[in-house]
Amino acid sequence: MWAGRVLRAAPSAAPRGRRALSALTQLRGVLEEELDAIRGAGTWKSERVITSRQGPRIHVDGVSGGILNFCANNYLGLSSHPEVIQAGLQALEEFGAGLSSTRFICGTQSIHKDLEAKIARFHQREDAILYPSCFDANAGLFEALLSPQDAVLSDELNHASIIDGIRLCKAHKYRYRHLDMADLEAKLQEAQNHRLRLVATDGAFSMDGDIAPLQEICHLASRYGALVFVDECHATGFLGATGRGTDELLGVMDQVTIINSTLGKALGGASGGYTTGPGPLVSLLRQRARPYLFSNSLPPAVVGCASKALDLLMESNAIVQSMAAKTKRFRSKMEAAGFTVLGASHPICPVMLGDARLASCMADDMLKRGIFVIGFSYPVVPKNKARIRVQISAVHSEEDIDRCVEAFVEVGRLHGALP
């Protein structure tokens, strides 16, 4: 009888197999159609393979000779700094490759606590909490902090990680026009009946290179009883007199409640992110922030590198001061050549081109001339606002910057972007 049941069941296996195969075929068709649309729109993003350390000069697979790198977030040039590398090696040797655990189980080492304390001191805040990335820090903050009784007010051009983090929370959501303080005030007036009101903004906006008007934001927050959150990923380490970020640059360090930032850009460039702010908030995040509770601890080598990068930054602001002059040199020369460069004094220098295909083709031809830059287009930036985003590093020389400008002029004329 048992054998009969098996035999009777066997014929139904074939239709299930055909349905599974049909579903997979359908999936492939859907995916290929989507991929073809991306290629057809000229927004396909290829990944160039680097075969060397990160730095101002790199080697790229398939390209002969050294390449000048003008698209890394390596603002202070610490990604390959010998002391940073040595600190990572020392942490690897002493504390191992990883913890194989989340922080609250058996994944907290002394170096994690030391780095969190150092971050809090650097930002002049009460406490700090580490995450695998700042994307995770943004994913963890809003859901843990805000309830349906609360409201969050977000700049419309905030980073995707802020937008996604806000989507996860149950607070009432308001979006104000980019850098528009009149619209923010109107939204704050609408949100007055909520328990907590949190204004969320990038400090420096990574695609446009512009800086949030934190003085005005903090003034409105004070007037309407709101808190201020700032994502400082593209500011920590190099904006402000001592590199503390946009709140230091604009003189509002005592008015910004919460800061999220990254260890993966200026502070060693490896990985990791953090939240720093009031002690009770950090304690709550340790209890409720899902990316913290359900992700492995940062590897010891990453912690060691980031800790040394902070040490170097706090010992001297000479690197920070060198950024402004180099940024000004690039921007002034590019504008004199006829290019439109968004932003003001930030080392993110978006060279506006408009057309996605033009940005991609120009970036490819820049590589042929020994300059590594990337074209940005939709959906990373709005449609018809494609650009090549150039990023200045403290370890670029004046000769490097001049060579980059020369290549832009050559390629711009070749593609009709310049007369």
Coordinates of C-alpha atoms in Angstrom, one line a residue:
M1 CA 0.0 0.0 0.0
W2 CA 2.8 2.4 0.9
A3 CA 4.5 1.6 -2.5
G4 CA 1.2 2.3 -4.3
R5 CA 1.0 5.7 -2.7
V6 CA 4.5 6.5 -3.8
L7 CA 3.7 5.3 -7.4
R8 CA 0.4 7.2 -7.5
A9 CA 2.2 10.4 -6.2
A10 CA 5.0 10.2 -8.7
P11 CA 3.1 11.6 -11.8
S12 CA 2.3 14.8 -10.0
A13 CA 6.0 15.6 -9.5
A14 CA 6.5 16.3 -13.2
P15 CA 3.9 19.2 -13.4
R16 CA 5.4 20.7 -10.3
G17 CA 8.9 20.6 -11.9
R18 CA 7.5 22.2 -15.1
R19 CA 5.8 24.9 -13.1
A20 CA 9.1 25.6 -11.2
L21 CA 11.0 25.7 -14.5
S22 CA 8.3 28.0 -16.0
A23 CA 8.5 30.3 -13.0
L24 CA 12.3 30.5 -13.4
T25 CA 12.0 31.2 -17.1
Q26 CA 9.5 33.9 -16.4
L27 CA 11.9 35.4 -13.8
R28 CA 14.8 35.4 -16.2
G29 CA 12.6 37.2 -18.8
V30 CA 11.5 39.9 -16.3
L31 CA 15.1 40.4 -15.2
E32 CA 16.6 40.6 -18.7
E33 CA 13.9 43.1 -19.8
E34 CA 14.8 45.3 -16.8
L35 CA 18.5 45.0 -17.5
D36 CA 18.0 45.8 -21.2
A37 CA 16.1 48.9 -20.2
I38 CA 18.9 50.1 -18.0
R39 CA 21.4 49.5 -20.8
G40 CA 19.2 51.3 -23.3
A41 CA 18.9 54.3 -21.0
G42 CA 22.6 54.6 -20.8
T43 CA 22.6 54.2 -17.0
W44 CA 24.4 50.9 -16.8
K45 CA 27.0 50.9 -14.0
S46 CA 30.1 48.9 -14.7
E47 CA 32.5 48.1 -11.9
R48 CA 36.2 48.8 -12.7
V49 CA 38.5 46.4 -10.9
I50 CA 41.4 48.0 -8.9
T51 CA 44.5 45.9 -8.5
S52 CA 46.3 48.0 -6.0
R53 CA 45.8 49.8 -2.7
Q54 CA 43.3 52.7 -2.5
G55 CA 45.1 56.0 -2.9
P56 CA 45.6 59.0 -5.2
R57 CA 47.4 56.8 -7.7
I58 CA 46.0 53.3 -8.3
H59 CA 46.3 50.5 -10.9
V60 CA 43.2 49.3 -12.7
D61 CA 42.7 46.0 -14.4
G62 CA 43.0 46.2 -18.1
V63 CA 44.6 49.7 -18.1
S64 CA 48.3 50.0 -18.4
G65 CA 50.2 52.3 -16.1
G66 CA 49.2 54.2 -13.0
I67 CA 45.9 56.0 -12.8
L68 CA 45.0 59.2 -10.8
N69 CA 42.0 58.5 -8.7
F70 CA 39.5 61.3 -8.3
C71 CA 36.4 59.5 -7.2
A72 CA 37.2 57.9 -3.8
N73 CA 35.8 59.0 -0.5
N74 CA 39.4 58.9 0.8
Y75 CA 39.2 62.5 1.8
L76 CA 42.2 62.6 4.1
G77 CA 44.2 59.9 2.3
L78 CA 44.2 57.6 5.3
S79 CA 43.1 54.5 3.6
S80 CA 46.7 53.5 2.9
H81 CA 48.4 55.5 5.6
P82 CA 51.2 53.4 7.1
E83 CA 50.2 54.0 10.7
V84 CA 46.6 53.1 10.0
I85 CA 47.6 49.9 8.2
Q86 CA 49.9 48.9 11.1
A87 CA 47.2 49.6 13.6
G88 CA 44.9 47.2 11.7
L89 CA 47.6 44.5 11.6
Q90 CA 48.2 44.9 15.3
A91 CA 44.5 44.5 16.1
L92 CA 44.2 41.5 13.8
E93 CA 47.1 39.8 15.5
E94 CA 45.9 40.6 19.1
F95 CA 42.2 40.3 18.7
G96 CA 41.7 37.9 15.7
A97 CA 39.9 38.1 12.4
G98 CA 36.4 38.5 13.9
L99 CA 34.0 37.7 16.7
S100 CA 31.6 35.3 15.0
S101 CA 28.9 36.9 17.2
T102 CA 26.7 39.9 17.7
R103 CA 27.7 42.5 20.3
F104 CA 25.2 41.5 23.0
I105 CA 26.1 37.8 22.9
C106 CA 29.9 37.5 22.8
G107 CA 31.0 40.1 20.3
T108 CA 32.2 43.1 22.4
Q109 CA 35.9 43.5 22.8
S110 CA 37.7 46.2 24.7
I111 CA 38.7 47.8 21.4
H112 CA 35.0 48.3 20.4
K113 CA 34.3 50.1 23.7
D114 CA 37.5 52.2 23.3
L115 CA 36.5 53.3 19.8
E116 CA 33.0 54.2 20.9
A117 CA 34.4 56.3 23.7
K118 CA 36.8 58.0 21.3
I119 CA 34.1 58.8 18.8
A120 CA 32.0 60.3 21.6
R121 CA 34.9 62.5 22.7
F122 CA 35.7 63.5 19.1
H123 CA 32.1 64.7 18.5
Q124 CA 31.8 66.1 22.1
R125 CA 28.8 63.9 22.8
E126 CA 27.8 61.6 25.7
D127 CA 28.1 58.2 24.1
A128 CA 28.4 56.3 20.8
I129 CA 27.4 53.0 19.3
L130 CA 29.1 51.2 16.4
Y131 CA 27.4 49.5 13.4
P132 CA 28.6 47.6 10.4
S133 CA 28.0 50.7 8.3
C134 CA 26.3 54.1 8.5
F135 CA 23.5 52.6 6.3
D136 CA 22.9 50.3 9.2
A137 CA 23.1 53.2 11.7
N138 CA 20.4 55.0 9.7
A139 CA 18.3 51.9 9.4
G140 CA 18.5 51.4 13.2
L141 CA 17.9 54.9 14.5
F142 CA 14.4 56.0 13.4
E143 CA 12.6 52.8 14.1
A144 CA 14.0 52.5 17.6
L145 CA 13.5 56.1 18.5
L146 CA 10.3 57.2 16.9
S147 CA 6.7 56.0 17.5
P148 CA 3.3 56.7 15.9
Q149 CA 3.1 59.6 18.3
D150 CA 6.1 61.3 16.8
A151 CA 7.1 63.1 13.5
V152 CA 10.2 63.2 11.4
L153 CA 10.9 65.9 8.9
S154 CA 13.3 65.0 6.2
D155 CA 15.1 67.0 3.4
E156 CA 13.9 65.7 0.0
L157 CA 17.5 65.0 -1.1
N158 CA 18.6 63.1 1.9
H159 CA 20.8 60.0 1.4
A160 CA 19.0 56.8 0.5
S161 CA 19.9 55.3 3.8
I162 CA 18.1 58.0 5.7
I163 CA 15.1 57.7 3.4
D164 CA 15.0 53.9 4.0
G165 CA 15.5 54.3 7.7
I166 CA 12.6 56.6 8.0
R167 CA 10.4 54.3 6.0
L168 CA 11.0 51.6 8.6
C169 CA 9.6 53.8 11.5
K170 CA 6.0 54.4 12.3
A171 CA 6.3 58.1 12.9
H172 CA 4.4 60.7 10.8
K173 CA 6.6 61.6 7.9
Y174 CA 7.1 65.1 6.4
R175 CA 9.4 65.9 3.5
Y176 CA 10.5 69.4 3.0
R177 CA 12.0 70.9 -0.2
H178 CA 15.8 70.8 -0.4
L179 CA 17.4 73.4 1.8
D180 CA 14.1 75.3 1.9
M181 CA 13.8 76.8 5.3
A182 CA 10.4 78.3 4.7
D183 CA 9.0 74.9 3.7
L184 CA 10.7 73.3 6.8
E185 CA 9.0 75.9 9.0
A186 CA 5.6 75.2 7.4
K187 CA 6.1 71.5 8.0
L188 CA 7.2 72.1 11.6
Q189 CA 4.0 74.1 12.2
E190 CA 2.0 71.2 10.8
A191 CA 3.7 68.8 13.1
Q192 CA 3.2 70.6 16.4
N193 CA 0.7 68.1 17.8
H194 CA 3.2 65.3 17.8
R195 CA 5.1 64.1 20.9
L196 CA 8.6 64.3 19.4
R197 CA 9.6 66.2 16.2
L198 CA 12.9 65.2 14.6
V199 CA 14.5 67.2 11.7
A200 CA 16.7 64.9 9.7
T201 CA 19.3 66.1 7.2
D202 CA 22.5 65.3 5.6
G203 CA 25.3 67.7 6.7
A204 CA 26.9 67.6 3.3
F205 CA 24.9 66.2 0.4
S206 CA 27.0 63.7 -1.5
M207 CA 25.6 64.2 -5.0
D208 CA 25.5 68.0 -5.1
G209 CA 28.3 69.0 -2.7
D210 CA 26.1 71.5 -0.9
I211 CA 25.9 71.9 2.8
A212 CA 22.8 72.0 5.0
P213 CA 22.0 75.4 6.6
L214 CA 22.4 74.0 10.1
Q215 CA 22.2 77.4 11.8
E216 CA 18.8 78.1 10.3
I217 CA 17.7 74.5 10.9
C218 CA 18.7 74.6 14.6
H219 CA 17.0 78.0 15.0
L220 CA 13.7 76.6 13.6
A221 CA 14.1 73.4 15.7
S222 CA 14.5 75.5 18.9
R223 CA 11.5 77.7 18.0
Y224 CA 9.2 74.8 17.4
G225 CA 10.5 72.4 20.0
A226 CA 12.2 69.9 17.6
L227 CA 15.3 67.8 17.7
V228 CA 18.0 67.8 15.0
F229 CA 19.6 64.8 13.4
V230 CA 22.6 65.1 11.0
D231 CA 24.2 62.5 8.8
E232 CA 27.9 63.5 8.7
C233 CA 29.3 60.8 6.3
H234 CA 30.6 63.4 3.9
A235 CA 31.8 65.8 6.6
T236 CA 33.4 63.9 9.4
G237 CA 37.1 64.3 9.4
F238 CA 37.5 67.3 7.1
L239 CA 34.8 69.9 7.5
G240 CA 35.2 72.4 10.4
A241 CA 38.4 73.8 11.9
T242 CA 39.3 70.5 13.5
G243 CA 37.3 68.1 11.2
R244 CA 34.4 67.5 13.5
G245 CA 31.9 68.1 10.7
T246 CA 29.3 70.6 9.5
D247 CA 28.0 71.3 13.1
E248 CA 31.5 72.5 13.9
L249 CA 31.8 74.4 10.6
L250 CA 28.6 76.3 11.3
G251 CA 29.0 76.7 15.0
V252 CA 26.1 74.6 16.2
M253 CA 27.8 71.6 17.9
D254 CA 25.7 72.2 21.0
Q255 CA 22.4 72.4 19.1
V256 CA 22.6 69.1 17.1
T257 CA 21.1 66.3 19.1
I258 CA 22.1 63.2 17.1
I259 CA 24.9 62.5 14.6
N260 CA 25.3 59.5 12.4
S261 CA 28.5 59.0 10.5
T262 CA 30.9 56.5 8.9
L263 CA 34.3 55.0 9.4
G264 CA 34.3 54.1 5.7
K265 CA 35.3 57.4 4.2
A266 CA 37.7 59.9 5.8
L267 CA 38.4 57.8 8.9
G268 CA 40.4 55.0 7.3
G269 CA 38.0 54.0 4.6
A270 CA 37.4 50.4 5.6
S271 CA 33.8 50.0 6.9
G272 CA 31.6 50.7 9.9
G273 CA 29.3 53.4 11.0
Y274 CA 28.0 54.9 14.3
T275 CA 25.5 57.0 16.1
T276 CA 26.6 59.5 18.7
G277 CA 24.5 61.6 21.0
P278 CA 22.7 61.5 24.4
G279 CA 23.6 58.6 26.6
P280 CA 20.0 57.3 27.1
L281 CA 19.5 57.3 23.3
V282 CA 22.6 55.1 22.8
S283 CA 21.4 52.8 25.6
L284 CA 18.0 52.4 23.8
L285 CA 19.7 51.6 20.5
R286 CA 21.7 48.9 22.1
Q287 CA 18.4 47.4 23.2
R288 CA 16.2 47.9 20.1
A289 CA 18.2 48.8 17.0
R290 CA 17.8 45.8 14.8
P291 CA 20.9 46.2 12.6
Y292 CA 23.0 46.4 15.8
L293 CA 21.2 43.4 17.5
F294 CA 21.3 41.1 14.5
S295 CA 24.7 41.9 12.8
N296 CA 28.1 40.7 13.7
S297 CA 30.5 43.0 15.4
L298 CA 33.0 45.1 13.4
P299 CA 36.1 43.1 12.7
P300 CA 39.1 44.0 15.0
A301 CA 41.2 45.1 12.1
V302 CA 38.6 47.6 11.0
V303 CA 38.3 48.9 14.6
G304 CA 42.0 49.3 14.9
C305 CA 42.3 51.2 11.6
A306 CA 39.5 53.6 12.5
S307 CA 40.9 54.2 16.0
K308 CA 44.3 55.2 14.6
A309 CA 42.7 57.4 12.0
L310 CA 40.9 59.3 14.7
D311 CA 44.2 59.6 16.7
L312 CA 45.9 61.1 13.7
L313 CA 43.1 63.6 13.1
M314 CA 42.9 64.7 16.8
E315 CA 46.7 65.1 16.9
S316 CA 46.8 67.7 14.1
N317 CA 44.5 69.5 11.8
A318 CA 47.1 70.1 9.1
I319 CA 45.5 67.6 6.8
V320 CA 42.1 69.3 7.2
Q321 CA 43.6 72.6 6.4
S322 CA 45.1 71.4 3.2
M323 CA 41.8 70.3 1.8
A324 CA 40.3 73.8 1.3
A325 CA 43.2 75.1 -0.9
K326 CA 43.1 72.0 -3.1
T327 CA 39.4 72.1 -3.5
K328 CA 39.4 75.7 -4.4
R329 CA 42.1 75.1 -7.0
F330 CA 40.1 72.4 -8.8
R331 CA 36.8 74.3 -8.7
S332 CA 38.2 77.6 -9.9
K333 CA 40.1 76.0 -12.8
M334 CA 37.1 74.0 -13.9
E335 CA 34.8 76.9 -13.8
A336 CA 37.3 79.0 -15.7
A337 CA 37.4 76.3 -18.4
G338 CA 33.6 76.6 -18.8
F339 CA 32.3 73.7 -16.7
T340 CA 29.4 74.0 -14.2
V341 CA 30.4 72.6 -10.8
L342 CA 27.8 72.4 -8.1
G343 CA 28.3 73.1 -4.5
A344 CA 30.5 75.8 -2.9
S345 CA 33.7 74.7 -1.0
H346 CA 33.1 71.0 -0.5
P347 CA 35.7 68.6 -1.9
I348 CA 32.8 66.8 -3.6
C349 CA 32.8 68.6 -7.0
P350 CA 29.9 67.5 -9.2
V351 CA 30.7 68.4 -12.9
M352 CA 27.2 68.8 -14.4
L353 CA 26.6 67.3 -17.8
G354 CA 22.9 66.5 -17.9
D355 CA 22.9 63.6 -20.3
A356 CA 23.5 60.2 -18.7
R357 CA 25.2 58.7 -21.8
L358 CA 27.5 61.8 -22.1
A359 CA 28.6 61.4 -18.5
S360 CA 29.3 57.7 -18.9
C361 CA 31.3 58.2 -22.2
M362 CA 33.3 61.1 -20.8
A363 CA 34.2 59.1 -17.7
D364 CA 35.4 56.3 -20.0
D365 CA 37.5 58.7 -22.0
M366 CA 38.9 60.2 -18.9
L367 CA 40.2 56.8 -17.9
K368 CA 42.0 56.5 -21.2
R369 CA 43.8 59.7 -20.2
G370 CA 44.8 58.2 -16.8
I371 CA 42.0 59.8 -14.7
F372 CA 39.6 57.6 -12.7
V373 CA 36.2 59.3 -12.4
I374 CA 32.7 57.9 -12.5
G375 CA 29.5 59.2 -14.3
F376 CA 26.5 59.4 -12.0
S377 CA 23.0 59.2 -13.5
Y378 CA 19.4 58.1 -12.6
P379 CA 18.4 56.6 -10.2
V380 CA 21.4 57.8 -8.2
V381 CA 20.6 61.4 -9.2
P382 CA 17.5 62.8 -10.8
K383 CA 16.8 62.3 -14.5
N384 CA 18.6 64.8 -16.8
K385 CA 21.0 65.8 -14.0
A386 CA 23.8 63.4 -14.8
R387 CA 27.2 64.4 -13.7
I388 CA 30.8 63.3 -13.1
R389 CA 31.5 63.6 -9.4
V390 CA 35.0 64.5 -8.7
Q391 CA 36.4 64.1 -5.2
I392 CA 39.4 65.9 -4.0
S393 CA 41.7 64.2 -1.4
A394 CA 44.3 65.8 0.9
V395 CA 46.9 63.5 -0.7
H396 CA 46.3 64.9 -4.3
S397 CA 49.2 67.1 -5.4
E398 CA 48.6 70.4 -7.2
E399 CA 50.0 68.7 -10.3
D400 CA 47.5 65.9 -9.9
I401 CA 44.7 68.4 -9.8
D402 CA 46.0 70.4 -12.8
R403 CA 46.3 67.1 -14.8
C404 CA 42.7 66.2 -14.0
V405 CA 41.4 69.6 -15.2
E406 CA 43.5 69.3 -18.4
A407 CA 41.9 65.9 -19.1
F408 CA 38.4 67.3 -18.5
V409 CA 39.0 70.1 -21.0
E410 CA 40.3 67.6 -23.7
V411 CA 37.4 65.2 -23.2
G412 CA 34.8 68.0 -22.9
R413 CA 35.8 69.4 -26.2
L414 CA 35.9 65.9 -27.8
H415 CA 32.3 65.3 -26.7
G416 CA 30.9 68.8 -27.3
A417 CA 30.5 69.6 -23.7
L418 CA 32.8 72.6 -24.1
P419 CA 33.1 74.9 -27.1

